[in-house]
PDB file of C-alpha atoms in Angstrom:
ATOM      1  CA  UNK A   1      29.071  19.750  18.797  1.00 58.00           C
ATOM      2  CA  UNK A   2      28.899  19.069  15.120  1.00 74.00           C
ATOM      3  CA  UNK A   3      28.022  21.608  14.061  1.00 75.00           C
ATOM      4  CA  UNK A   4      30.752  23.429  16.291  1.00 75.00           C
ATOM      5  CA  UNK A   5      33.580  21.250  14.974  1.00 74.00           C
ATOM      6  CA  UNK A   6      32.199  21.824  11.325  1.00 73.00           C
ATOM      7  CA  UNK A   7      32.555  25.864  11.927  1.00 73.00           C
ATOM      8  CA  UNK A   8      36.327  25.496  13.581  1.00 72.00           C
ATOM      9  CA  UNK A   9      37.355  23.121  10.269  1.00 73.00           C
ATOM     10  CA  UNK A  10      35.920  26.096   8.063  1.00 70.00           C
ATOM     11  CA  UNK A  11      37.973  28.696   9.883  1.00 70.00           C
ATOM     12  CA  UNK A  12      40.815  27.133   9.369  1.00 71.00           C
ATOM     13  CA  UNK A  13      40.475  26.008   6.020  1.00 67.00           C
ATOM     14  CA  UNK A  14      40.149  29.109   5.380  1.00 65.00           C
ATOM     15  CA  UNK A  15      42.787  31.176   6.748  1.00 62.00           C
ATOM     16  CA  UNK A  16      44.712  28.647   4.570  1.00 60.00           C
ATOM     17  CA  UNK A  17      44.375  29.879   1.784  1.00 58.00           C
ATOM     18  CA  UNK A  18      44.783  33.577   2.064  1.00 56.00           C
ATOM     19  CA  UNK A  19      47.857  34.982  -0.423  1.00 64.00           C
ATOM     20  CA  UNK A  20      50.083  35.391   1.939  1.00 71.00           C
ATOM     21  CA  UNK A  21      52.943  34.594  -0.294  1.00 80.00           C
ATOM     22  CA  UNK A  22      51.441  36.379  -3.862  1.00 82.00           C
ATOM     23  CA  UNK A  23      54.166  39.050  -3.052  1.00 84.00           C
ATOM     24  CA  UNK A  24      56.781  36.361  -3.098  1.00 85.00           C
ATOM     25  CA  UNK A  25      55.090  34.890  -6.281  1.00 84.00           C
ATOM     26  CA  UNK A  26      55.659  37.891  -7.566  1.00 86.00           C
ATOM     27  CA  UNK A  27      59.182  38.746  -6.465  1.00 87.00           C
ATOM     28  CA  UNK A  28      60.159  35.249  -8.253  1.00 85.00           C
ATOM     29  CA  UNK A  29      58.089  35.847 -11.774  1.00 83.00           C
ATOM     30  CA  UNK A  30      59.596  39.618 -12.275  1.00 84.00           C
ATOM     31  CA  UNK A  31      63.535  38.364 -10.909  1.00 83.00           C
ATOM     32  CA  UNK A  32      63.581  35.691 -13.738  1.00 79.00           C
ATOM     33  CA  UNK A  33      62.421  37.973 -16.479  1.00 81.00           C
ATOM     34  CA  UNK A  34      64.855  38.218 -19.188  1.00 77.00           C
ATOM     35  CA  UNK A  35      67.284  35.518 -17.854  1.00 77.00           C
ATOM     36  CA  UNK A  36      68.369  33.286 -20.314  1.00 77.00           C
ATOM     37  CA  UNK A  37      70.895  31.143 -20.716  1.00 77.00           C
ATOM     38  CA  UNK A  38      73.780  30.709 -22.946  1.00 80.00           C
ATOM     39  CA  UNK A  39      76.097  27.420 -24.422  1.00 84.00           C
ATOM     40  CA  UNK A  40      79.690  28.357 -25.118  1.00 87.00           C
ATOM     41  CA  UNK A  41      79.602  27.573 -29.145  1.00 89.00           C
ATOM     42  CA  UNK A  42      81.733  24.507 -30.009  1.00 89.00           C
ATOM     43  CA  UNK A  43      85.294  25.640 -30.300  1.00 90.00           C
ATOM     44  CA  UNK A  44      86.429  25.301 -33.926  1.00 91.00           C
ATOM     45  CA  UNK A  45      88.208  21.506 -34.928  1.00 90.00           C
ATOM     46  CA  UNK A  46      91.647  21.962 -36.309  1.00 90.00           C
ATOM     47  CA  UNK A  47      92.385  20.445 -39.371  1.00 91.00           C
ATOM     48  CA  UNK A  48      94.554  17.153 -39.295  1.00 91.00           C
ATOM     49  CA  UNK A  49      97.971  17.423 -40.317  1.00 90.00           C
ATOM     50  CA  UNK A  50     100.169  14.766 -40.260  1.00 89.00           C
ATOM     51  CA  UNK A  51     103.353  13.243 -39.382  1.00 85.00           C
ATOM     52  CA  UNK A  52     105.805  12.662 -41.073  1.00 84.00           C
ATOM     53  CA  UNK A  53     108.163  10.334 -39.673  1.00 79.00           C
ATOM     54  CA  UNK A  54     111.931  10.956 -41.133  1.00 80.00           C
ATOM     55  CA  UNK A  55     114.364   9.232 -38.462  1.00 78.00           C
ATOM     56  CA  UNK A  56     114.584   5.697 -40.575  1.00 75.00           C
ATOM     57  CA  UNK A  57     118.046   7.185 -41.498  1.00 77.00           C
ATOM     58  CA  UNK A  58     118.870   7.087 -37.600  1.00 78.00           C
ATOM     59  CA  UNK A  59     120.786   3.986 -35.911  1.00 75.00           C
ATOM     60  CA  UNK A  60     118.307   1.961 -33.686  1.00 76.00           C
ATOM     61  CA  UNK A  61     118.752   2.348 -30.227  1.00 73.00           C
ATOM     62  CA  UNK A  62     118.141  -1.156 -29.924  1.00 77.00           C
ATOM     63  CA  UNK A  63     120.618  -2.605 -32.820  1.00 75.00           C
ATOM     64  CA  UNK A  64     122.771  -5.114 -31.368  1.00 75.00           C
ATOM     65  CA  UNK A  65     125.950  -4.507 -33.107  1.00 73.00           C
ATOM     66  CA  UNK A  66     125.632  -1.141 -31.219  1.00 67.00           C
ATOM     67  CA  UNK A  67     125.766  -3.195 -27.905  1.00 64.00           C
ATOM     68  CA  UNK A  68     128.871  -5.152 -28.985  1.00 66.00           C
ATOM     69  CA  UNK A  69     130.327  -2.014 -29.833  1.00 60.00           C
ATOM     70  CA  UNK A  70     129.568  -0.075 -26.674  1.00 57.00           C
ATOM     71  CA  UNK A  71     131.329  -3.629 -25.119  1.00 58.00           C
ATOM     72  CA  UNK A  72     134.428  -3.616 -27.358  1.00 56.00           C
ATOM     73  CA  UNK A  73     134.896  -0.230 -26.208  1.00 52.00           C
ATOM     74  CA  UNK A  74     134.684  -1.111 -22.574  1.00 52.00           C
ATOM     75  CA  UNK A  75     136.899  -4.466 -22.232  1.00 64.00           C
ATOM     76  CA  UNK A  76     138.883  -3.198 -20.357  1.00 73.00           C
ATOM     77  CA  UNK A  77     138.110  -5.548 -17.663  1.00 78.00           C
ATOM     78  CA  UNK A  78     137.325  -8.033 -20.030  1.00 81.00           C
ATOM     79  CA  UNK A  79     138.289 -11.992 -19.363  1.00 86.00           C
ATOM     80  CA  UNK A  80     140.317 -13.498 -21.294  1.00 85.00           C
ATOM     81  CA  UNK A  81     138.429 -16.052 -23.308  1.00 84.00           C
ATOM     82  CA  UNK A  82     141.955 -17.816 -24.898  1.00 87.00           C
ATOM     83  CA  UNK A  83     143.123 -19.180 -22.261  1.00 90.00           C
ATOM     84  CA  UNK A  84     142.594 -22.815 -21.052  1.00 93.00           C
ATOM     85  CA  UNK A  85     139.598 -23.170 -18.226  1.00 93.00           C
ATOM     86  CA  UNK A  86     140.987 -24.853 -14.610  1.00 94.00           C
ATOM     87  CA  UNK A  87     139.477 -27.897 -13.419  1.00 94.00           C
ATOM     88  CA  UNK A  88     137.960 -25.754 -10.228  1.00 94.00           C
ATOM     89  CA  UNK A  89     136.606 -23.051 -12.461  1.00 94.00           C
ATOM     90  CA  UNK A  90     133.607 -25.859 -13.249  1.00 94.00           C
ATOM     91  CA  UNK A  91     132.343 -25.603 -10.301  1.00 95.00           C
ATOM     92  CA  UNK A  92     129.963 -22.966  -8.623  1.00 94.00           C
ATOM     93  CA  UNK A  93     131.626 -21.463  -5.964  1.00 93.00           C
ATOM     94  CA  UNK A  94     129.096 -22.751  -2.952  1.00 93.00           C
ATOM     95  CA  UNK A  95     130.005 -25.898  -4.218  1.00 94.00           C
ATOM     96  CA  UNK A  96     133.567 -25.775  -3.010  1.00 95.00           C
ATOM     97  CA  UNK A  97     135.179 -26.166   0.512  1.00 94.00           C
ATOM     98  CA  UNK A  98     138.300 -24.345   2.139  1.00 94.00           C
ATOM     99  CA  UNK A  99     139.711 -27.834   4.125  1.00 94.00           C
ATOM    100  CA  UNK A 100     143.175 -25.978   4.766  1.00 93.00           C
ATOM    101  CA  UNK A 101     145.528 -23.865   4.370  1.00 93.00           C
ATOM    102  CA  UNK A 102     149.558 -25.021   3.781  1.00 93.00           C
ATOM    103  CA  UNK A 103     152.593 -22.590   3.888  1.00 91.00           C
ATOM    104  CA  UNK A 104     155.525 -23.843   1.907  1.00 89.00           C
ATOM    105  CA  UNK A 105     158.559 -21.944   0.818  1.00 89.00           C
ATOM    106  CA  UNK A 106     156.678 -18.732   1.826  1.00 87.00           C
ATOM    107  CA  UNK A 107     153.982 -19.734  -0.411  1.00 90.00           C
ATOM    108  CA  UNK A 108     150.484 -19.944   1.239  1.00 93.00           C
ATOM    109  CA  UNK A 109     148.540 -22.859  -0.730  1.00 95.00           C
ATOM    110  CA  UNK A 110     144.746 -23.504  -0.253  1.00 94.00           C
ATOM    111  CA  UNK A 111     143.246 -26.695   0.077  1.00 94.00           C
ATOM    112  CA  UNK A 112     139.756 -26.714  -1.768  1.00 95.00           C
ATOM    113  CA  UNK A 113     137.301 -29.778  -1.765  1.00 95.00           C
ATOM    114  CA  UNK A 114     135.186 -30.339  -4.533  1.00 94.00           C
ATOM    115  CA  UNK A 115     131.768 -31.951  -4.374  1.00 94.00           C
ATOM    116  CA  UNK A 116     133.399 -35.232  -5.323  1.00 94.00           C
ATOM    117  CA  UNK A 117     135.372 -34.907  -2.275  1.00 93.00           C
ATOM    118  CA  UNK A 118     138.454 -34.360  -4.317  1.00 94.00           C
ATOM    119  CA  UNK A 119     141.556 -32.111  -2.814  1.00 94.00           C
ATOM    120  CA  UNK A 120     142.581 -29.462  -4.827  1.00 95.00           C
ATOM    121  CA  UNK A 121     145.802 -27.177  -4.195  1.00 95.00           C
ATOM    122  CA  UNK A 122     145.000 -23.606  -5.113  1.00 95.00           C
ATOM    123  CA  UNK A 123     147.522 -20.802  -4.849  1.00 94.00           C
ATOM    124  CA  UNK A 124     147.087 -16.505  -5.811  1.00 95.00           C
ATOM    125  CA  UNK A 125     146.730 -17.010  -9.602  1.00 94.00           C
ATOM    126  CA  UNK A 126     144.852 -19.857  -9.864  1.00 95.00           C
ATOM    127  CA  UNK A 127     140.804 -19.553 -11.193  1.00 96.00           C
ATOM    128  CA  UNK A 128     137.865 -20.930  -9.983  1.00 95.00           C
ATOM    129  CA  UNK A 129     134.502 -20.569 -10.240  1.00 94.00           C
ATOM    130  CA  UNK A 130     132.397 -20.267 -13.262  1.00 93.00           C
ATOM    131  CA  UNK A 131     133.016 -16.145 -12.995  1.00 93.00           C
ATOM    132  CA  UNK A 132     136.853 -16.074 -13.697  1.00 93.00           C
ATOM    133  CA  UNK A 133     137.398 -15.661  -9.892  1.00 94.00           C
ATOM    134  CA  UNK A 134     141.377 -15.188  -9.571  1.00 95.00           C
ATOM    135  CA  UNK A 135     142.671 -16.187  -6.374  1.00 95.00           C
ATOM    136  CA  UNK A 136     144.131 -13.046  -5.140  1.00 96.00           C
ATOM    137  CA  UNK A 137     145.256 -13.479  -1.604  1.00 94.00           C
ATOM    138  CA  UNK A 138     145.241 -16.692   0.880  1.00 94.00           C
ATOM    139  CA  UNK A 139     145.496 -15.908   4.451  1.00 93.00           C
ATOM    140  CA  UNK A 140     145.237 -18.227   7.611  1.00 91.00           C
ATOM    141  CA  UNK A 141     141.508 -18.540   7.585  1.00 92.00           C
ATOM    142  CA  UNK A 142     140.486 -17.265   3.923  1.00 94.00           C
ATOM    143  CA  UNK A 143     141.101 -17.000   0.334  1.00 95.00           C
ATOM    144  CA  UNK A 144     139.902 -13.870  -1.683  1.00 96.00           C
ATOM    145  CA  UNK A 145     138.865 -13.790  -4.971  1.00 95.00           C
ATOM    146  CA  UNK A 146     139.049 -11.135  -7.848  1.00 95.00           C
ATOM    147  CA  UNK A 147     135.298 -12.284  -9.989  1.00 94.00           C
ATOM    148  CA  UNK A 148     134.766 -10.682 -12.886  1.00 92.00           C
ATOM    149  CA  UNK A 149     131.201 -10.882 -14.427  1.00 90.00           C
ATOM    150  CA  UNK A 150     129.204  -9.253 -16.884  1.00 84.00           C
ATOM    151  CA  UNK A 151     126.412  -6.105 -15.254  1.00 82.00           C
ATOM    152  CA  UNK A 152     123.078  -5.440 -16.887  1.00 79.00           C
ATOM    153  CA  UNK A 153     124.857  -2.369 -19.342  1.00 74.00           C
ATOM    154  CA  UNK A 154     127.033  -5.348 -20.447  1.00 72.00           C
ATOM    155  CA  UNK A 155     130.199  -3.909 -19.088  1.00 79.00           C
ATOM    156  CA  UNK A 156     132.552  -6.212 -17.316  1.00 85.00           C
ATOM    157  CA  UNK A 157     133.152  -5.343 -13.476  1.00 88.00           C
ATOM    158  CA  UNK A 158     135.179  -7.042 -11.046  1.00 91.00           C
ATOM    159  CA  UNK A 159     133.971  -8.123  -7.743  1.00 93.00           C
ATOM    160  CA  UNK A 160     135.428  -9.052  -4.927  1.00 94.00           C
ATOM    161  CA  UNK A 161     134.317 -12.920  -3.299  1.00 94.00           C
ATOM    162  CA  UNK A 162     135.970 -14.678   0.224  1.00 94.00           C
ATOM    163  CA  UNK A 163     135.990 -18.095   0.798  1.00 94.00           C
ATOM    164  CA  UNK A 164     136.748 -19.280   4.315  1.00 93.00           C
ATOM    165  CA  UNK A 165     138.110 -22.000   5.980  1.00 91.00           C
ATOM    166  CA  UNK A 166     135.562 -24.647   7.083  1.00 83.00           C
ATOM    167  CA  UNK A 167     136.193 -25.994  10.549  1.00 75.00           C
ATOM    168  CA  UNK A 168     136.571 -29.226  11.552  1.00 66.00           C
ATOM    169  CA  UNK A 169     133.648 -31.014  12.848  1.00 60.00           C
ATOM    170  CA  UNK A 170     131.689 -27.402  11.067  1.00 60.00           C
ATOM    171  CA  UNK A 171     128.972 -29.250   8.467  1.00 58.00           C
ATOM    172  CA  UNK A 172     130.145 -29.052   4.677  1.00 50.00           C
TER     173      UNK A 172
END
């Protein structure tokens, strides 16, 4: 059976290597004939020109005195820095209690603690606060306030701020 199993390993070594693909060979070698390929040339560099910066004439965006200008034209709602500060105006406004509220005369007074447990009477014109808040209007259970503070364009805008009345046996 050797010599069988020799014969059947000839056969088919050799129908392996008949050219069965020479016509593809040949297909491939005439298609690629006279392709070449081609680079884009370098585009061309353009010559440097420079700048030429003329704006130091210009005001800077950033000059200060043009900030204090832009606010001296918008003071409208400015406070008024002259006048003398009131005792409750030193203290932040969280800091303060509404204990009560009087009428007198047809006057509505209210009755502000400080945190030294001091009684202050308060009535609509009055300050407090460290923002010029003006007492506006006191009612039976609140007092509103007129702030004014300063925004981030450094314009001065008024805001409005309620304090109310704290309740007794209400933690202070």
């Amino acid at each position: 059976m050797s010599k069988f199993g020799f014969l059947c390993l000839l056969l088919l070594l050799g129908g392996c290597g008949s050219d069965a693909t020479d016509d593809l060979d040949q297909w491939m070698h005439e298609a690629g004939k006279g392709l070449t390929g081609q680079i884009d040339p370098i585009p061309q560099a353009q010559p440097y020109q420079p700048f030429v910066y003329q704006a130091f004439d210009l005001r800077d965006p950033f000059d200060p005195q043009k900030l204090l200008a832009a606010k001296r034209q918008n003071s409208a709602n400015a406070p008024d820095f002259n006048r003398p500060r009131e005792t409750l105006e030193n203290y932040d406004l969280d800091k303060l209690k509404l204990v009560g509220i009087l009428k007198r005369g047809g006057v509505a007074y209210g009755l502000i603690r400080s945190p030294e447990n001091t009684v202050y009477r308060v009535q609509p014109g009055n300050f407090m606060g460290p923002n010029f808040g003006l007492i506006k209007r006191i009612s039976e259970t609140e007092i509103e306030l007129a702030e004014t503070v300063e925004d981030l364009n450094g314009e001065w805008v008024q805001r409005t701020t309620t304090m109310y009345l704290v309740e007794q046996g209400q933690k202070q």
